[in-house]
Coordinates of C-alpha atoms and ligand atoms in Angstrom, one line a residue:
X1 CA -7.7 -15.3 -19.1
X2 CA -9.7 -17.6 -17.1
X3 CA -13.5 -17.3 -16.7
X4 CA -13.6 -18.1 -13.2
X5 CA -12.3 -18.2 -9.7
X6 CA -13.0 -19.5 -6.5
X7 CA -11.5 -18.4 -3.1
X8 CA -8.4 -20.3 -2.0
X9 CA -9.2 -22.1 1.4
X10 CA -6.3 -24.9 2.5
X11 CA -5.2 -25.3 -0.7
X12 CA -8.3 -26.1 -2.6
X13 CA -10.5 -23.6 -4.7
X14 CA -13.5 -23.6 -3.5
X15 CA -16.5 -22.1 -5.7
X16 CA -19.4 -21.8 -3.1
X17 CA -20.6 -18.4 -2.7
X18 CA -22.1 -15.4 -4.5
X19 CA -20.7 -15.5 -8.3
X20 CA -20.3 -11.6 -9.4
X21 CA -18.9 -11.2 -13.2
X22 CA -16.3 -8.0 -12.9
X23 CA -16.1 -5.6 -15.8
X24 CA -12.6 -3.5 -16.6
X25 CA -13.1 -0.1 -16.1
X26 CA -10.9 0.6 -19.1
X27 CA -13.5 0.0 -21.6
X28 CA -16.4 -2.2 -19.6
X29 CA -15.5 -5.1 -21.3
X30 CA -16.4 -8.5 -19.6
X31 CA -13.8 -9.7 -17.1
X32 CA -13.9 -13.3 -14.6
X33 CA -16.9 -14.6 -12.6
X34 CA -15.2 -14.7 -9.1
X35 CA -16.8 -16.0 -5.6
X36 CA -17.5 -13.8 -3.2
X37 CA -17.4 -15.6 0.2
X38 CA -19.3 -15.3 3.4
X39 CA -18.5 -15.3 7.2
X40 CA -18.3 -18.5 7.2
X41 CA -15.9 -19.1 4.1
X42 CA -13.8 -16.6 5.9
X43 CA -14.1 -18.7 9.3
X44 CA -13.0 -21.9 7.2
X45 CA -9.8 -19.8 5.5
X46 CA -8.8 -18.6 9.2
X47 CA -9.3 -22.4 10.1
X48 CA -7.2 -23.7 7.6
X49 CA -4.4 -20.9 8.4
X50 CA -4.6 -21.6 12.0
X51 CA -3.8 -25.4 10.7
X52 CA -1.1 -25.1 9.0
X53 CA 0.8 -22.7 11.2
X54 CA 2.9 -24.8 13.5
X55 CA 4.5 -26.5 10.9
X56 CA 5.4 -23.6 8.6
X57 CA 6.4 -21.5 11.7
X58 CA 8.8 -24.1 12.7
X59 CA 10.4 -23.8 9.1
X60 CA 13.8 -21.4 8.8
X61 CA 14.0 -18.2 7.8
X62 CA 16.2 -19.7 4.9
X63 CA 13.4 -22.2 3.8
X64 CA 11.1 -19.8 3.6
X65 CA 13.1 -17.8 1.4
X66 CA 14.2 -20.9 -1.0
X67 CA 10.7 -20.1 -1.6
X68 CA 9.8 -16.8 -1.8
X69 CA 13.2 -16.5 -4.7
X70 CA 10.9 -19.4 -6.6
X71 CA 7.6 -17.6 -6.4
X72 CA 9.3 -14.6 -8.0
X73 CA 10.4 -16.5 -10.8
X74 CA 7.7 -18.2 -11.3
X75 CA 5.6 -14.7 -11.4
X76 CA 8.1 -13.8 -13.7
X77 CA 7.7 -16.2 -16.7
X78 CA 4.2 -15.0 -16.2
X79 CA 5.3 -10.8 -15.8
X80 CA 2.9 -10.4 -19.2
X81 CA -0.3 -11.6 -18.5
X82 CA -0.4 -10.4 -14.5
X83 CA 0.4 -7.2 -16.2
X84 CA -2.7 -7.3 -18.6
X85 CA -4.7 -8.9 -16.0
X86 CA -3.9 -5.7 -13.6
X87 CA -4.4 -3.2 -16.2
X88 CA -7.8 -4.5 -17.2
X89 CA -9.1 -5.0 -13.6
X90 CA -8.2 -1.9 -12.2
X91 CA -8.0 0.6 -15.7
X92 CA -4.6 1.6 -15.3
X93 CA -2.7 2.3 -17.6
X94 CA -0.8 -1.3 -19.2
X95 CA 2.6 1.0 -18.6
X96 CA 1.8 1.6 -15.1
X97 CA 1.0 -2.5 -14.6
X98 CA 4.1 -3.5 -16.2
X99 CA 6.8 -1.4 -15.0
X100 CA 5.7 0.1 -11.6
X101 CA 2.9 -3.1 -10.1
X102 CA 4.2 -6.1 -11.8
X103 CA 7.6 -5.5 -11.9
X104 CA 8.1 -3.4 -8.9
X105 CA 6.4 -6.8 -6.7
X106 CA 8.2 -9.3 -7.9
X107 CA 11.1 -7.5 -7.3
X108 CA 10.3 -6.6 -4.0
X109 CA 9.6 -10.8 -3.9
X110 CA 13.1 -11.3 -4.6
X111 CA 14.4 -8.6 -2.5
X112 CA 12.4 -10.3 0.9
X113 CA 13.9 -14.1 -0.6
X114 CA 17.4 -13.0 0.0
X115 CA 17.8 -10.0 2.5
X116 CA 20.2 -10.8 5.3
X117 CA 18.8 -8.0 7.3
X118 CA 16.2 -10.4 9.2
X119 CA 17.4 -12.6 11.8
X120 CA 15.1 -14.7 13.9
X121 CA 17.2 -14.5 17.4
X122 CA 19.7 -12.6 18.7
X123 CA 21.5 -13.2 21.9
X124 CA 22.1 -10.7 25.0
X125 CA 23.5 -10.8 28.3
X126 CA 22.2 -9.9 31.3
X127 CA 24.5 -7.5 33.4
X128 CA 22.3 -8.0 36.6
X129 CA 23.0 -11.7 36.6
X130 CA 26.6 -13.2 35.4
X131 CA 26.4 -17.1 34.6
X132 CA 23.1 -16.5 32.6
X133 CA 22.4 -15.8 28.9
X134 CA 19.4 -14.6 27.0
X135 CA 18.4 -15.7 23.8
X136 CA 15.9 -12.9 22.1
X137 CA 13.4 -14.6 19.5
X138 CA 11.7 -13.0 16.8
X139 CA 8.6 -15.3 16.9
X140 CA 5.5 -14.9 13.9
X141 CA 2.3 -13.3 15.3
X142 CA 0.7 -16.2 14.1
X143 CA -2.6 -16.3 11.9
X144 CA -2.3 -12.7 9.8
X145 CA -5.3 -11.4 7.9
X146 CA -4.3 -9.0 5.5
X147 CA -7.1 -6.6 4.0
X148 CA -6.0 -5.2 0.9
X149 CA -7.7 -1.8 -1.1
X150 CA -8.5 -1.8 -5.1
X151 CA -6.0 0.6 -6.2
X152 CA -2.9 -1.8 -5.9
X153 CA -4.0 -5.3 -5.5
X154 CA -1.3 -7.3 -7.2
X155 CA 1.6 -4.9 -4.7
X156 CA 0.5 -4.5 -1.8
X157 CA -0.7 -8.2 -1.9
X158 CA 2.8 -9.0 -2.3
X159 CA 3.8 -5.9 0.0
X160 CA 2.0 -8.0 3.0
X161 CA 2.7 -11.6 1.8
X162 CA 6.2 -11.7 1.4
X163 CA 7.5 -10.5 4.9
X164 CA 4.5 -11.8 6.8
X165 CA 5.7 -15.4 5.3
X166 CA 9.3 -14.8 5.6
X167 CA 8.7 -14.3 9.3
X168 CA 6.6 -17.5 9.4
X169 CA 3.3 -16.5 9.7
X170 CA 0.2 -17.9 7.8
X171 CA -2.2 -15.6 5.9
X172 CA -5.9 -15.3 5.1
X173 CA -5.9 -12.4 2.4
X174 CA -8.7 -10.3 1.7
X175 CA -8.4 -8.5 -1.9
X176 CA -10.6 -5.6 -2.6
X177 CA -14.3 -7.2 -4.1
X178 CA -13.4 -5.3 -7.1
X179 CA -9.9 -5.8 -7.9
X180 CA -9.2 -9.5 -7.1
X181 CA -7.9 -11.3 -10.1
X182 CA -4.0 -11.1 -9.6
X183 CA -4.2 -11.7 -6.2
X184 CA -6.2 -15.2 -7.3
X185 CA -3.4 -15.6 -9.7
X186 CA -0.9 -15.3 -7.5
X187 CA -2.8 -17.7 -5.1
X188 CA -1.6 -20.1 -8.3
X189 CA 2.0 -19.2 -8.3
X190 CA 2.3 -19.5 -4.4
X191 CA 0.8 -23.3 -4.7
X192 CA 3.5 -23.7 -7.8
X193 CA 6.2 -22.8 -5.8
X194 CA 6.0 -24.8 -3.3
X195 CA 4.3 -23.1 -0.4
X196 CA 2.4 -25.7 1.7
X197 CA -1.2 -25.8 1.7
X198 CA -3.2 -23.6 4.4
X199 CA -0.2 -21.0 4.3
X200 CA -1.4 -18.2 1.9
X201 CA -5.6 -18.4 2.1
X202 CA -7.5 -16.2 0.1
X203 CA -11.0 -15.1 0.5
X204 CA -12.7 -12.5 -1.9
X205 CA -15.9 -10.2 -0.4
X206 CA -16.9 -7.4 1.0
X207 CA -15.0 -5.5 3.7
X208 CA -18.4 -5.4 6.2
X209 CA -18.8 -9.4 5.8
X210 CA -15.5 -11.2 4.9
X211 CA -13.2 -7.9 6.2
X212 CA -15.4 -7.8 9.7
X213 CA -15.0 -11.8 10.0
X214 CA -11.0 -11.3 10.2
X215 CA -11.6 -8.7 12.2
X216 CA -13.6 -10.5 14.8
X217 CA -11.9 -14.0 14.5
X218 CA -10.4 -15.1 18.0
X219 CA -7.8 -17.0 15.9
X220 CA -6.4 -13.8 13.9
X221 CA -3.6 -12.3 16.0
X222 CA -2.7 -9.8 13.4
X223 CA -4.6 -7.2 10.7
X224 CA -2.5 -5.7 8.3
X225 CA -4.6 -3.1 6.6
X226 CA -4.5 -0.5 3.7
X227 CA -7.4 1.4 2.7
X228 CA -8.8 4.8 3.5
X229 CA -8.6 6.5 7.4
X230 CA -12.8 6.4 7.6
X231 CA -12.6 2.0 6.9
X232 CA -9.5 1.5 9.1
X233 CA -10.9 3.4 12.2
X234 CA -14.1 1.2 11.3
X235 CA -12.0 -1.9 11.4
X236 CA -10.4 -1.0 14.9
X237 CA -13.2 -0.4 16.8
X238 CA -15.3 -3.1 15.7
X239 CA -12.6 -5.6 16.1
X240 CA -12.7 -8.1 19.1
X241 CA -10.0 -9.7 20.9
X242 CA -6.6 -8.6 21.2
X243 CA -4.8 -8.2 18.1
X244 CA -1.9 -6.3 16.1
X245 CA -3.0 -3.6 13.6
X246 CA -1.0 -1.9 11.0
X247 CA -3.0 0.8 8.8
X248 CA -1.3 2.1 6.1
X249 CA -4.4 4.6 5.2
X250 CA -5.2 7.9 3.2
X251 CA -2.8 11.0 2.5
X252 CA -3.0 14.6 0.6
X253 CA 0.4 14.5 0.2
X254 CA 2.5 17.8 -0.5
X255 CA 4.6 18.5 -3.4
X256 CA 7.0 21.6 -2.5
X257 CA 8.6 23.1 -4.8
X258 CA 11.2 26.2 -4.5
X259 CA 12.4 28.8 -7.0
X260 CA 15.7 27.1 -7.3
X261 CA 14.6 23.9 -8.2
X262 CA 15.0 22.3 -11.9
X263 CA 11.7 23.5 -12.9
X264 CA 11.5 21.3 -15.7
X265 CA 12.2 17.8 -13.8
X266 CA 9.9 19.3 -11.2
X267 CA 7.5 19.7 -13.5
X268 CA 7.8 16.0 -14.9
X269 CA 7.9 15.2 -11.1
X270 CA 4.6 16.9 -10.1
X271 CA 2.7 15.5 -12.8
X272 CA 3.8 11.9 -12.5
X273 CA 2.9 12.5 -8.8
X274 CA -0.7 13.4 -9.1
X275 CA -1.4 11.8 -12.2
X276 CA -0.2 8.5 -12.0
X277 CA -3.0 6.3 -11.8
X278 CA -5.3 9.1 -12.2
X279 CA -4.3 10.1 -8.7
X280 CA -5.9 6.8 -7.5
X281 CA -2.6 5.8 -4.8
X282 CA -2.6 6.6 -1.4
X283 CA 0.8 9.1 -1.7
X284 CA -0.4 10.6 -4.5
X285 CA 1.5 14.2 -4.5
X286 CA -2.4 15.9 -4.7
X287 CA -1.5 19.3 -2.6
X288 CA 1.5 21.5 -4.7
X289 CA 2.5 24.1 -3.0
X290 CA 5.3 26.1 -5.1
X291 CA 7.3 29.1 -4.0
X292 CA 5.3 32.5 -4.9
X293 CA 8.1 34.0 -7.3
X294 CA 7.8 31.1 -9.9
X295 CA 3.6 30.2 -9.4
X296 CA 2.6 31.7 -12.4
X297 CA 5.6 30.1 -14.8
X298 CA 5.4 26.9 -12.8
X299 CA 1.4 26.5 -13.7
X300 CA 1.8 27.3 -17.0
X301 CA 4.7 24.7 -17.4
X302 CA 2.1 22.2 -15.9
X303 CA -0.5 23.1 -18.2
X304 CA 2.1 22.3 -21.1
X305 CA 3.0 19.1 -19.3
X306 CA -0.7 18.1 -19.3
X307 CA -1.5 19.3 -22.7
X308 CA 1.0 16.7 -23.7
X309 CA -0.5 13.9 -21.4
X310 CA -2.2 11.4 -24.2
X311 CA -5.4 10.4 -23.5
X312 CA -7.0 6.7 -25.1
X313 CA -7.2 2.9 -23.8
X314 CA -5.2 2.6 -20.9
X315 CA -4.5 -1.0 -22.1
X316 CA -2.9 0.7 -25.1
X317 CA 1.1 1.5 -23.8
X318 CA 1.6 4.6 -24.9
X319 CA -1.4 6.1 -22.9
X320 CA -0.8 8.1 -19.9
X321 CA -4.1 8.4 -18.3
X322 CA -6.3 5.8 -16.5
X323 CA -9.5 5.5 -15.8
X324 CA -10.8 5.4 -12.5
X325 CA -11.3 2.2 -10.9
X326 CA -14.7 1.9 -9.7
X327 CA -18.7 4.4 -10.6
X328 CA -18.4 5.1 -6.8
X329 CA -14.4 6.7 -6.8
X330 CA -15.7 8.1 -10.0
X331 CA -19.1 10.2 -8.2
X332 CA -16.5 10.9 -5.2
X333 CA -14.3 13.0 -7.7
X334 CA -16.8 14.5 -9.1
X335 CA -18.8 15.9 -5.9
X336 CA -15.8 17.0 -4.5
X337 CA -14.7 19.1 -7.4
X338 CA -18.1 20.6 -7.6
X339 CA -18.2 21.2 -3.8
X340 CA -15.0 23.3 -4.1
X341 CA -16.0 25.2 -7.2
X342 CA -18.9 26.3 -5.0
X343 CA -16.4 27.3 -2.4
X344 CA -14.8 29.3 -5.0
X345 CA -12.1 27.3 -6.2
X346 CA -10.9 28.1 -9.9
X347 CA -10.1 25.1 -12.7
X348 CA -7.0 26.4 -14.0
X349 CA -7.3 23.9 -16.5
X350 CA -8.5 20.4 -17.4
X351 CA -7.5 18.2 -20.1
X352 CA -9.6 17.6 -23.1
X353 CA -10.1 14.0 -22.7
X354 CA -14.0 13.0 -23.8
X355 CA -14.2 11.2 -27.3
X356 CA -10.8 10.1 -27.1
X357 CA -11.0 7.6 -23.5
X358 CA -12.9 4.4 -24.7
X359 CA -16.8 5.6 -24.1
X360 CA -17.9 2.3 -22.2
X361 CA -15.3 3.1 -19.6
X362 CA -15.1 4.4 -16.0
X363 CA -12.4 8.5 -16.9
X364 CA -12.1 12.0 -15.1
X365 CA -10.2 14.5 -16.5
X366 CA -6.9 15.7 -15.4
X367 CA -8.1 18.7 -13.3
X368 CA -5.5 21.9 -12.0
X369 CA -7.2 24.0 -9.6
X370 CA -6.2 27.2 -8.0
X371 CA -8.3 29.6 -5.4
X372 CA -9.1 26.6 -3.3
X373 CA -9.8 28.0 0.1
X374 CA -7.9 26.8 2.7
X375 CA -11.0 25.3 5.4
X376 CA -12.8 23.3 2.4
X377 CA -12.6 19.3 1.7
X378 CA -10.8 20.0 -1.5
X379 CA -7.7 21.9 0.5
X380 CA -7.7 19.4 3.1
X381 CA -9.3 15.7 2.1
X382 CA -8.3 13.2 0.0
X383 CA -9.8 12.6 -3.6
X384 CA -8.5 9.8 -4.6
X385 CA -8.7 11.2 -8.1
X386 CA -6.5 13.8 -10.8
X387 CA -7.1 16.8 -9.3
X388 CA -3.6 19.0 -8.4
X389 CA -4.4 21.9 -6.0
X390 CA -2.2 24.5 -6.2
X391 CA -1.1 26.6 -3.2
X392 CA 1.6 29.1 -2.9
X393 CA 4.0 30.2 -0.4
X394 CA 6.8 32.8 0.2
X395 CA 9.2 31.5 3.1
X396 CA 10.4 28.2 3.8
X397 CA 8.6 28.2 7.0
X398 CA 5.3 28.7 5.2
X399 CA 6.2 26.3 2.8
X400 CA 6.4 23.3 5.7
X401 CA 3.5 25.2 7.6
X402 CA 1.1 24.8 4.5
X403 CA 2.5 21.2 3.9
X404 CA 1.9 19.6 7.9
X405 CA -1.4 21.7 7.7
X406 CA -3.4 18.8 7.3
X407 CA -4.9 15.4 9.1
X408 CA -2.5 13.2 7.3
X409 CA 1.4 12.3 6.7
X410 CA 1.9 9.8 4.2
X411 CA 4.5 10.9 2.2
X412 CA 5.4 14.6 0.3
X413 CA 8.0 15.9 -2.4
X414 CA 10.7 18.4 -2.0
X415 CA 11.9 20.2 -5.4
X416 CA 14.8 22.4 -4.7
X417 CA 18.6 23.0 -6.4
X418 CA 20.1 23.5 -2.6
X419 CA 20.7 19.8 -1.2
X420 CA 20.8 21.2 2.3
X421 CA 18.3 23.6 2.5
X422 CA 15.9 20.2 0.7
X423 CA 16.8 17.9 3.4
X424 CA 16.4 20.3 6.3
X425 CA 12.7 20.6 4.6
X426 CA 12.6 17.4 4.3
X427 CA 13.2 16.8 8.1
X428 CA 10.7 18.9 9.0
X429 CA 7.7 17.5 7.2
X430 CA 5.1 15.4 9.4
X431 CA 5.2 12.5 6.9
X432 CA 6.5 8.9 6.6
X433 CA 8.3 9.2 3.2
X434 CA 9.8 12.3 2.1
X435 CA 11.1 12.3 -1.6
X436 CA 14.0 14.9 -2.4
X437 CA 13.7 15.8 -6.1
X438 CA 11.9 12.6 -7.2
X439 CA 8.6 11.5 -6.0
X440 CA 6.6 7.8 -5.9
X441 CA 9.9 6.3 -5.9
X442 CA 8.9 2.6 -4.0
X443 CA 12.1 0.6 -2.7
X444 CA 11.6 -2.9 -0.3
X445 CA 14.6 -2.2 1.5
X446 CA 12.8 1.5 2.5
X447 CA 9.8 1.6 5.4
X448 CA 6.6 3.5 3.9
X449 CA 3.8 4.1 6.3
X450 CA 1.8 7.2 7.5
X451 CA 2.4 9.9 10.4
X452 CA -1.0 11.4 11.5
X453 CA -4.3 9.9 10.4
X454 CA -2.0 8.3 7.4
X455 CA -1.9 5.4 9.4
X456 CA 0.0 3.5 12.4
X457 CA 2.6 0.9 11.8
X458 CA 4.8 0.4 8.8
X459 CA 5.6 -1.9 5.4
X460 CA 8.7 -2.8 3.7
X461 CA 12.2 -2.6 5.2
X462 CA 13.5 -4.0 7.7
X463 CA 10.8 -2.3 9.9
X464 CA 8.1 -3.5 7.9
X465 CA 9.6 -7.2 9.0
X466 CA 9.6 -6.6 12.3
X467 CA 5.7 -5.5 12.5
X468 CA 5.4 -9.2 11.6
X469 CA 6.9 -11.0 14.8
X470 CA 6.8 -10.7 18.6
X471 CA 9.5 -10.9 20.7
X472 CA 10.1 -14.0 23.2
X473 CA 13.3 -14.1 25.3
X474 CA 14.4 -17.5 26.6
X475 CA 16.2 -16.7 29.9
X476 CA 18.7 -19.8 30.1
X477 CA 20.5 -20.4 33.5
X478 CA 23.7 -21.8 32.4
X479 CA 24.4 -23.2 35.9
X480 CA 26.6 -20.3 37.8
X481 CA 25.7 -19.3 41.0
X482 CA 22.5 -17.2 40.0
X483 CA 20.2 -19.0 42.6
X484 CA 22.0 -18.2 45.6
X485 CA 22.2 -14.4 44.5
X486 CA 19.2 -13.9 42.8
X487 CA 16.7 -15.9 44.6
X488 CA 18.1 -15.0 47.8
X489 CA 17.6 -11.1 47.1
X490 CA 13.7 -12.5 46.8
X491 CA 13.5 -14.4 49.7
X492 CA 16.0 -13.6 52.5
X493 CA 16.5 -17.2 54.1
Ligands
LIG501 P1 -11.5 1.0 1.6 O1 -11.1 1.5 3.0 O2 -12.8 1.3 1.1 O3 -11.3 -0.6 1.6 C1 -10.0 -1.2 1.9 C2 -10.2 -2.7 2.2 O4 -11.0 -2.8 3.4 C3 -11.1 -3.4 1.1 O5 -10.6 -4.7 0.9 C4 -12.5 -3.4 1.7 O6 -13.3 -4.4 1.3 C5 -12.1 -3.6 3.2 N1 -13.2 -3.2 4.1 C6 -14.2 -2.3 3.9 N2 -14.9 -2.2 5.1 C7 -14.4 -3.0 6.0 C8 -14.7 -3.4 7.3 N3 -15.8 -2.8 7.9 N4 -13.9 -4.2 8.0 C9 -12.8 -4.8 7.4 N5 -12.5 -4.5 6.1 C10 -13.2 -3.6 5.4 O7 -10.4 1.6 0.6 P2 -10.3 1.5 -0.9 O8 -11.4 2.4 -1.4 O9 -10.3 0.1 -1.4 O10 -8.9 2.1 -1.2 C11 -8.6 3.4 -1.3 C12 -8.0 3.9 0.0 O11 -6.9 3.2 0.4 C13 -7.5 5.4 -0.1 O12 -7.9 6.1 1.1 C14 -6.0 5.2 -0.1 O13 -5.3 6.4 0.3 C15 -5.8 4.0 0.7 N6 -4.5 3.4 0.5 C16 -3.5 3.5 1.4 C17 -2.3 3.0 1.1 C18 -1.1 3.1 2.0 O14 -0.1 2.5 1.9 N7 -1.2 4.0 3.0 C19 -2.0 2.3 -0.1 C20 -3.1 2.2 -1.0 C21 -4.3 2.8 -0.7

């Protein structure tokens, strides 16, 4: 592991700045020095991006992805250590880091370095005027600052990097203060591979400093943000100019599940939902709401499931649980449980975890709680933390009722034996990923984004491309008799 890092600005890493030495939440051991930078670190990244964008956005579609295929193999020799590095950083679990971050990124690398789906220009016609031809382009936006959250740093880095560059943009990338280190590793990998310098920029600070300074710089034409619904309505209206926004932002996602489902995989499947990450991801399934006629045997069966869950040092890979990220998440979980036990919620039960979780590090239990009243925070806002709220319902029409009853619409679970009846369910929930018997299942190819106060705009897929270009259409006179017909309808001689 390195001891320090500096902020990547045109290439060079550049150490000038406030030095802050991180510490894992795991088990508060001593990680990196990094630099935080300033405005005007930020103003010299967006300069350096600005720079180096004619040249890389005259590149092809195939060149860029020549690359992108070599930065994922060069991640890959490395899949180990980003993994350790993400588990320590962030205190999830080393499993989590290795088979869902790690892996799941540089697969979604390769997946943007060879898609066919993505083609710079089409060509149309245009019926109103024979003799002429259109060529549609699908141009970069330009200079893209991406602002990325703690909870995934090393993902959705590579979630915004890889199809803003395939589109040929350049990038000034803002990881979270307190998660930065794989993204600065990457930053090492990208220069590796090939990727000129001034392309990928990376600047490490605070969302009010180096966050506003994107947000404010005439030469960004493009945000793409995730982080919570309070910071990206924050980031909108004190923005300046006229740029592109995507927010991928908060969720209290649903997890329904019907009497005729598997209960046993939909047990497995609720857990993993909410307790994945200590509930610390956006889609986390952190609202069930199970059919009436199988609550009680469905809680119980969850209590088992968490009974099993094995507590210890999440860098060890056969723990489940992970500590929370940062003291502040950590205060946040806590007031919010307390405020809805004063509203009468109930802890079903909570996982015996203290004496077994490293003591220097940063844990909350695995909470179930029932009785939560409908009205309170705890029903309807996001904790970012393990606590399931159970709900029940009697008719599929309550079930979807409960589940669009709230501000957001990231994503939600269905958990049902009857295909059809799943899907129609499915259909009608007010959310931008719907999982049929499975849940934070994450796919490139798929677009993932928020209805609601979730968010506007989406990532991955083919749509998550397009969010990455504007359109130009070259209207090309091939020399037919278009100016006596056309110009003549606009100025009778
Ligand atoms: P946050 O909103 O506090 O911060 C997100 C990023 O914005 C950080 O890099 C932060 O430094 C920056 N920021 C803060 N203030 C800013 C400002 N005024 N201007 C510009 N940038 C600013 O979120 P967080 O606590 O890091 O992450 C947790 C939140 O992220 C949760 O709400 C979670 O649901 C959300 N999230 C959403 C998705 C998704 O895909 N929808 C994915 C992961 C996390």
């Amino acid at each position: 592991m390195r001891e320090r890092y500096g902020n990547i600005i045109g290439g060079r890493e550049d150490f000038e700045g406030e030095s802050v030495t991180l510490r894992s939440p795991a088990d508060g051991s001593t990680l990196p020095t990094v630099t935080y930078a300033n405005a005007e670190k930020t103003k010299e990244a967006i300069d350096a991006a600005a720079e180096a964008l004619r040249k890389w956005s005259s590149t092809t579609v195939r060149d860029r992805q020549a690359l992108l295929l070599k930065l994922a193999d060069s991640i890959q020799t490395r899949a180990e250590e980003y993994s350790q590095l993400e588990a320590r950083n962030t205190g999830k679990t080393l499993r989590q880091s290795t088979f869902f971050d790690i892996s799941l990124g540089i697969e979604l690398i390769r997946y943007f370095g060879s898609t066919k789906e993505f083609e710079p220009t089409r060509e149309i016609e245009h019926p109103e005027y024979p003799g002429t031809r259109g060529i549609i382009q699908y141009a970069p936006m330009g200079v893209v600052g991406a602002i990325v959250p703690w909870n995934l740093p090393f993902l959705i880095a590579v979630w915004k990097l890889a199809p803003a560059l395939l589109t040929g943009n350049t990038v000034v990338l803002k990881p979270s203060h307190y998660t930065p280190i794989t993204a600065l590793e990457l930053s090492k990998d990208i220069r590796a591979s090939g990727f000129p310098d001034g392309v990928v920029n990376m600047v490490v600070g605070r969302g009010d400093e180096v966050g506003h300074s994107l947000a404010t710089s005439p030469k960004v034409n493009m945000i793409t943000f995730t982080g919570s619904t309070a910071t990206g309505e924050k980031l909108v209206s004190s923005s300046t100019g006229v740029k592109k926004f995507t927010l991928e932002l908060g969720g209290k996602s649903p997890n329904i599940v019907f009497e005729d489902a598997d209960l046993d995989k939909a047990v497995k499947g609720v857990l993993f939902g909410i307790y994945l990450h200590s509930g610390q991801l956006c889609e986390s399934g952190s609202r069930l709401i199970v059919q009436e006629s199988i609550k009680e045997e469905f809680l119980a069966k969850l209590r088992e499931g968490m009974e099993g869950m094995r507590a210890g040092n999440p860098l060890e890979m056969d723990t489940d649980i992970a500590a929370i990220t940062t003291e502040r998440q950590k205060t946040k979980i806590e007031t919010m449980v307390q405020a809805g036990l004063d509203q009468g919620a109930l802890v079903y039960y909570q996982k015996e975890i203290s004496g077994v979780v490293p003591k220097d590090g940063l844990y909350y239990a695995p909470t179930l709680m029932t009785n939560v009243q409908e009205r309170t925070l705890l029903a309807r806002e996001e904790v970012f933390g393990p606590v399931l709220v159970a709900l029940g319902f009697k008719s599929e029409d309550e079930a979807v009722d409960i589940a669009n009853d709230t501000d957001y619409g990231l994503a939600a679970g269905v958990w049902s034996g009857d295909r059809e009846r799943a899907k129609r369910v499915a259909g009608m929930i007010d959310a931008g990923t719907v999982w049929v018997n499975g849940y934070h299942l994450l796919s490139a190819a798929a677009p993932r984004g928020g209805f609601k106060k979730s968010g506007v705009g989406r990532e991955l897929g083919l749509e998550g491309v397009m969010e990455f270009t504007q359109t130009r259409h070259i209207f090309v006179n091939e020399g037919g008799d278009i100016d006596e017909v056309a110009y003549g309808l606009i100025l009778p001689e």
